[in-house]
Short mmCIF file of C-alpha atoms in Angstrom, two decimals:
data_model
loop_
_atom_site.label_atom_id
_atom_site.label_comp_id
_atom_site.label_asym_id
_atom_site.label_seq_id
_atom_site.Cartn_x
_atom_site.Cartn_y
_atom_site.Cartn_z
CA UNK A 105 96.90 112.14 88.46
CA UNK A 106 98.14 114.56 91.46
CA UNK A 107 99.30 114.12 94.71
CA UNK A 108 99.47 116.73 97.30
CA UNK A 109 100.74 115.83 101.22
CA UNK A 110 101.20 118.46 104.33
CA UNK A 111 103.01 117.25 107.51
CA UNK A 112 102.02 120.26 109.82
CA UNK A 113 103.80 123.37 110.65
CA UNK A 114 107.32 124.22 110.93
CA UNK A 115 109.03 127.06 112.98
CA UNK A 116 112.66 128.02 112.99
CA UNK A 117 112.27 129.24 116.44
CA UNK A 118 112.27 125.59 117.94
CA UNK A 119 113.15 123.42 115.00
CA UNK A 120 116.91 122.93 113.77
CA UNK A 121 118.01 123.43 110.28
CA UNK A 122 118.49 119.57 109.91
CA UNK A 123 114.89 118.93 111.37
CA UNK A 124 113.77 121.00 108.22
CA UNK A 125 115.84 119.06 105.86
CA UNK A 126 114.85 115.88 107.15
CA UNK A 127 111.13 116.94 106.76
CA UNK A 128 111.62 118.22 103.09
CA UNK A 129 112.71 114.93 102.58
CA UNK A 130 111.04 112.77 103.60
CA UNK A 131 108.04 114.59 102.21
CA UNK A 132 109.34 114.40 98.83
CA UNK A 133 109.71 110.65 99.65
CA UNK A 134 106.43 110.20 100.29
CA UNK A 135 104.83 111.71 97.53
CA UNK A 136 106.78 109.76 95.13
CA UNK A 137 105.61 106.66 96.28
CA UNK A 138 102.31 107.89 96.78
CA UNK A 139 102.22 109.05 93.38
CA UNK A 140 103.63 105.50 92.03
CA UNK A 141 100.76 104.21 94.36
CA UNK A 142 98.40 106.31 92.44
CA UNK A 143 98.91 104.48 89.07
CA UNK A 144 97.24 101.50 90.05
CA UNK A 145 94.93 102.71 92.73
CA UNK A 146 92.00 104.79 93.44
CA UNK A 147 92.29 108.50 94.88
CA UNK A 148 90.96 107.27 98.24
CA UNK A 149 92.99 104.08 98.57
CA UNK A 150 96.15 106.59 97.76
CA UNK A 151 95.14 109.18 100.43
CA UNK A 152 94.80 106.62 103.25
CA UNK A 153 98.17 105.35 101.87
CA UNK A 154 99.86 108.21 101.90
CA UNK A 155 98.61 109.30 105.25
CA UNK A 156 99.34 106.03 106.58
CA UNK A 157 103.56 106.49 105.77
CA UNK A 158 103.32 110.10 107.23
CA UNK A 159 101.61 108.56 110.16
CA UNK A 160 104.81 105.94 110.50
CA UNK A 161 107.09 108.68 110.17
CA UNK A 162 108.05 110.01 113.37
CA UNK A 163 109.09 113.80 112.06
CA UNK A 164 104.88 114.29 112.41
CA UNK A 165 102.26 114.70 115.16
CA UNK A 166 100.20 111.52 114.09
CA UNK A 167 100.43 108.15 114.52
CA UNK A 168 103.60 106.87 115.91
CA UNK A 169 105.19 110.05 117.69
CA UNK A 170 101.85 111.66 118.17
CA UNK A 171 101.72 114.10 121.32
CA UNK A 172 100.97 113.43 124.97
CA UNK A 173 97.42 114.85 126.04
CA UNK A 174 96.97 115.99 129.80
CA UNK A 175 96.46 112.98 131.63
CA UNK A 176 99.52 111.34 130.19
CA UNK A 177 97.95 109.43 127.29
CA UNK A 178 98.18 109.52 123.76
CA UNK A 179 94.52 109.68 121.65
CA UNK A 180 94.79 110.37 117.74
CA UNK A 181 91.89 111.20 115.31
CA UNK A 182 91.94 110.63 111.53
CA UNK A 183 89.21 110.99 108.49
CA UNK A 184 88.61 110.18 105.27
CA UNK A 185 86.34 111.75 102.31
CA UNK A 186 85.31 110.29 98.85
CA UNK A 187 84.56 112.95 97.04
CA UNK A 188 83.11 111.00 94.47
CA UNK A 189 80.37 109.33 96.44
CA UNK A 190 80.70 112.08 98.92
CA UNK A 191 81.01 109.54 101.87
CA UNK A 192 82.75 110.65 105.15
CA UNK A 193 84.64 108.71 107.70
CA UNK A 194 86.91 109.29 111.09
CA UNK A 195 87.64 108.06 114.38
CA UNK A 196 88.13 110.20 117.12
CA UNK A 197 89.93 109.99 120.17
CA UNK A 198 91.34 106.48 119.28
CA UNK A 199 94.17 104.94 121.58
CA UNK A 200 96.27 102.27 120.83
CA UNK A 201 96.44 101.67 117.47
CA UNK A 202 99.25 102.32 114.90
CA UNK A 203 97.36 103.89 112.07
CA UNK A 204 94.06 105.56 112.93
CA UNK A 205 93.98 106.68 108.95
CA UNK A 206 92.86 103.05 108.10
CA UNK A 207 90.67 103.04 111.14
CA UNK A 208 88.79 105.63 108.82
CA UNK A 209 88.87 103.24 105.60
CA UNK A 210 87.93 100.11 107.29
CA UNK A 211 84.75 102.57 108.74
CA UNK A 212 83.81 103.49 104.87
CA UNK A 213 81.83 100.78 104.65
CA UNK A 214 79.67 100.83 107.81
CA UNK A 215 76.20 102.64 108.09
CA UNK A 216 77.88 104.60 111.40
CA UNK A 217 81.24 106.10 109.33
CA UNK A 218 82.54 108.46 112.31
CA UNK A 219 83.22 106.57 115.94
CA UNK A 220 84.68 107.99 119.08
CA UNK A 221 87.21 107.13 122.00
CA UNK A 222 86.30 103.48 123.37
CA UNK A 223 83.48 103.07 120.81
CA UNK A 224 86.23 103.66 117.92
CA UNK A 225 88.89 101.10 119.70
CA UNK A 226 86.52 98.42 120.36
CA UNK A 227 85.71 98.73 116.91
CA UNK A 228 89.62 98.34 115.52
CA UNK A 229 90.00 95.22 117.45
CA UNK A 230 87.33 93.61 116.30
CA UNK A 231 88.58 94.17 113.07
CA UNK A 232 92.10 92.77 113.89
CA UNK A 233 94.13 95.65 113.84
CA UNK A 234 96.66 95.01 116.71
CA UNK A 235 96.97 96.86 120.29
CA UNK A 236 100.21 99.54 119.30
CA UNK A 237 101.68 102.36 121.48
CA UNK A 238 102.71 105.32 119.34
CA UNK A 239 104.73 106.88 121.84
CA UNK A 240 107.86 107.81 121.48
CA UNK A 241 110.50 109.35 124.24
CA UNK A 242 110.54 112.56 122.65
CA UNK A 243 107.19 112.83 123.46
CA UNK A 244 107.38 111.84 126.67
CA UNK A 245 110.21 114.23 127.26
CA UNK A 246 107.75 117.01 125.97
CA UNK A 247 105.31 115.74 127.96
CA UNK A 248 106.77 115.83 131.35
CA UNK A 249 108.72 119.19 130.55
CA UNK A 250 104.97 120.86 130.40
CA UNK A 251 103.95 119.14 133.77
CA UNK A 252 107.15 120.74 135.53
CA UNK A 253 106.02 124.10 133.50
CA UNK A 254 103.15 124.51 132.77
CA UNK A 255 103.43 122.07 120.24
CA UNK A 256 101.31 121.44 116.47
CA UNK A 257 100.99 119.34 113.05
CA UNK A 258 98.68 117.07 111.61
CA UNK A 259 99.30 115.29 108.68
CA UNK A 260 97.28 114.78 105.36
CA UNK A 261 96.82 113.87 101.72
CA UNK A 262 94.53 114.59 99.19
CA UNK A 263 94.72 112.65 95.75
CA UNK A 264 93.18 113.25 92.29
CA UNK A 265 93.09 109.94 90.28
CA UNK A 266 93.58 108.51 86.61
CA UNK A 267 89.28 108.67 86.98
CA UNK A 268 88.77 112.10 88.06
CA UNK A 269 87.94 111.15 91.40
CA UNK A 270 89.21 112.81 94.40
CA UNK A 271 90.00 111.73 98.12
CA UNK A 272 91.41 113.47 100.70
CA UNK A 273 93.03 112.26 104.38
CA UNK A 274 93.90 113.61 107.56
CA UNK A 275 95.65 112.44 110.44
CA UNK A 276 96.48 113.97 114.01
CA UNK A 277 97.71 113.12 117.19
CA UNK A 278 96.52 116.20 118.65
CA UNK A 279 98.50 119.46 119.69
CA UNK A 280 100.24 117.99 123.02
CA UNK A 281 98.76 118.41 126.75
CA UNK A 282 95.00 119.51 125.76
CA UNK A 283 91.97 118.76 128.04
CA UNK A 284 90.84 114.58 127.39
CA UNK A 285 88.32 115.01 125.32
CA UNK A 286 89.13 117.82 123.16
CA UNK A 287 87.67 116.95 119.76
CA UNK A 288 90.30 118.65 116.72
CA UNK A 289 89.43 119.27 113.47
CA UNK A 290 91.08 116.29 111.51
CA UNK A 291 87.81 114.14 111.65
CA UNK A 292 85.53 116.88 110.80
CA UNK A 293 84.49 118.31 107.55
CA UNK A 294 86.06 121.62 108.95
CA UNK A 295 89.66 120.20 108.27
CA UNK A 296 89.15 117.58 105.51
CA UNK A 297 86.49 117.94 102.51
CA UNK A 298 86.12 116.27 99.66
CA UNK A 299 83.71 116.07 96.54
CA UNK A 300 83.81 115.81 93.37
CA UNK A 301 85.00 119.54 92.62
CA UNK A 302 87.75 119.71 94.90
CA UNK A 303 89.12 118.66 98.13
CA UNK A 304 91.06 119.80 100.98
CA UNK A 305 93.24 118.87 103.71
CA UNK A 306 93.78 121.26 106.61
CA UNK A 307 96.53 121.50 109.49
CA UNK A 308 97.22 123.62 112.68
CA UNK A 309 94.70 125.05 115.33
CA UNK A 310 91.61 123.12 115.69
CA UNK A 311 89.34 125.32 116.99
CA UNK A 312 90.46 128.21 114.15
CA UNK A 313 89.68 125.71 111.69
CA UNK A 314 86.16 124.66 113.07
CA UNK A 315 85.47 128.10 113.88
CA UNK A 316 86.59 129.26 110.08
CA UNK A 317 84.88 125.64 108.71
CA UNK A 318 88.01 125.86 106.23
CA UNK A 319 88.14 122.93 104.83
CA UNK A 320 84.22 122.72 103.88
CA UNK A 321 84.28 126.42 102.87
CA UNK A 322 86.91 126.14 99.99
CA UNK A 323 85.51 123.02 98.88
CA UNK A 324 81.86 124.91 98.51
CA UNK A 325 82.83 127.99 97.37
CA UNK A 326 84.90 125.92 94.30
CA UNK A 327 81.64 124.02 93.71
CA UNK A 328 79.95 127.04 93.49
CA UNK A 329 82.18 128.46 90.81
CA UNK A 330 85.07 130.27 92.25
CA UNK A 331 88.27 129.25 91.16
CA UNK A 332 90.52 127.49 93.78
CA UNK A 333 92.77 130.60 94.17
CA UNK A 334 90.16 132.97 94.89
CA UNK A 335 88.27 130.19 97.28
CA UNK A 336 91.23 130.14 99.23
CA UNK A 337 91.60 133.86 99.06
CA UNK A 338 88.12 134.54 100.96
CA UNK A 339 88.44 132.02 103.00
CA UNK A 340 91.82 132.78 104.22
CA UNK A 341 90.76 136.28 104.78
CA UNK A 342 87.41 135.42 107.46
CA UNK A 343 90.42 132.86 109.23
CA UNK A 344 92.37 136.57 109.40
CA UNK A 345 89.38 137.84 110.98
CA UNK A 346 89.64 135.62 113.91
CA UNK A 347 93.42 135.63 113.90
CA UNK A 348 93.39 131.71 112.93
CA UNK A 349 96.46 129.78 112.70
CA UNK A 350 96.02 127.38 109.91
CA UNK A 351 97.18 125.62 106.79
CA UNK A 352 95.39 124.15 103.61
CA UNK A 353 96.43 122.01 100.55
CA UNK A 354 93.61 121.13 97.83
CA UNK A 355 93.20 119.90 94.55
CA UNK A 356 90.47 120.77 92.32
CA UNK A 357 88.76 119.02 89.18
CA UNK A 358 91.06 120.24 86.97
CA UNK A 359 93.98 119.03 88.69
CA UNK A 360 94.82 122.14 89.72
CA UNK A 361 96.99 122.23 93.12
CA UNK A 362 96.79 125.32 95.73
CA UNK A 363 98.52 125.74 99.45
CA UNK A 364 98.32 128.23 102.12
CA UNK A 365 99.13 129.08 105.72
CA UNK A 366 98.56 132.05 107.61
CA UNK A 367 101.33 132.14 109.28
CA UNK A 368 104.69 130.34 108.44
CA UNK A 369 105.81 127.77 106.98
CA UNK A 370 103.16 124.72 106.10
CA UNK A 371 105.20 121.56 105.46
CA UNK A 372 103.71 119.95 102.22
CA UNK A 373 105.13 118.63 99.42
CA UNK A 374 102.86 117.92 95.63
CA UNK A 375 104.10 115.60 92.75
CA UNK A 376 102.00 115.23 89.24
CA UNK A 377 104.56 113.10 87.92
CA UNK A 378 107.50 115.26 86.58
CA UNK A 379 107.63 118.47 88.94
CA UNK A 380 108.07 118.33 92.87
CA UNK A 381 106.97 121.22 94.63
CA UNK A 382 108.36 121.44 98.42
CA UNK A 383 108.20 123.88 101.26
CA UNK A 384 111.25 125.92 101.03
#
């Protein structure tokens, strides 16, 4: 049983020294009780839950403290894999609702799994969960700074269980002022993948990410034999190509964990139990 978690990017250029210690932190936090979550639940169930506290924590871009798109409003997206029955869901574009991660669990067991802007609301109320702003006056702040003159992290979890089985998670609230309807890569398979090899959780540009299909490209190149290492290694290299700007965590089969960014520093923090790992 593993647990690895990634809260976006950090950069010492416009982050203090206490904003880093608070994130090491609280990451640590998290995957503790993710991984005490783990003992009596499945590798999905733990994902969503451990995407669901980084989505309450207001350190990351997702959920509660999510950023500000152009027109003023906040819209998240979030997704979930199974790798074990290889099932994928998301909601994209949601508004107005605290956790958009269990949007995506709720959706598992629907026929349509991936549901977008009012389509993906109307569908949360109906299933009770509660009208929420996730706005917070930092944001706002932000927000209104880039409107007089005119930043990135998603969140995510992937989870190897006492079974075998592996989920991962992904949550964003987008990366601040972007045209309404800009679709990110949290609720595609381009920045969360799952099966029952290995799965991965991506962070930082979108559009890198779709362009480089990270996510789905470690995940296949695993399944086709590579080890997670060299998987990473390739696919890290086309993103260089491109000059891409992202971040991965993954977990194979084996329980094997792996992380990389291309350019510094990846928040993330793993836990199997007895060793913590944390971005230094």
């Amino acid at each position: 049983m593993k647990i690895i978690i990634h809260g976006g990017f950090f950069s010492e250029s416009d982050q203090s020294h206490e904003v880093k210690v608070a994130k090491q932190n609280s990451l640590k936090a998290i995957a503790a009780k993710a991984f005490d979550y783990l003992q009596s639940h499945t590798a999905e169930e733990t994902a969503v839950y451990a995407v669901s506290l980084l989505e309450d924590d207001t350190l990351y871009n997702a959920g509660t403290g999510s950023q500000i798109q152009s027109d003023g409003k906040i819209r998240m997206s979030a997704s979930l894999m199974n790798g074990e029955n290889q099932k994928f869901s998301g909601v994209i574009n949601i508004e107005n609702v605290k956790n958009p991660i269990q949007v995506a669990r709720v959706l598992m067991k629907e026929n349509d799994r991936v549901l977008g802007g009012n389509g993906a609301k109307t569908y949360a109320t109906a299933n009770e969960f509660e009208d929420y702003s996730t706005e917070i006056p930092q944001r706002r702040k932000e927000y209104e700074a880039k409107v007089k003159n005119g930043g990135k992290g998603t969140v995510g979890c992937v989870a190897l269980d006492r079974n075998g089985h592996l989920a991962a998670a992904t949550s964003t609230g987008g990366k601040g002022f972007e045209i309404v309807g800009r679709i990110s890569d949290s609720a595609t398979v381009a920045g969360n993948y799952a099966n029952r090899y290995c799965a991965v959780s991506c962070t930082g540009v979108g559009e890198d990410i779709v362009s480089n299909a990270t996510a789905a490209k470690i995940v296949t190149r695993v399944t086709d034999g590579m080890n997670l290492e060299e998987a990473f290694e390739k696919t890290f290299a086309e993103l260089k190509e491109i000059d891409g700007f992202a971040g991965a965590v993954a977990i194979d089969r084996n329980g094997n964990f792996f992380h990389r960014d291309s350019h510094p520093t990846m928040v993330f923090a793993s836990f199997d139990g007895s060793t913590f790992e944390v971005f230094d």
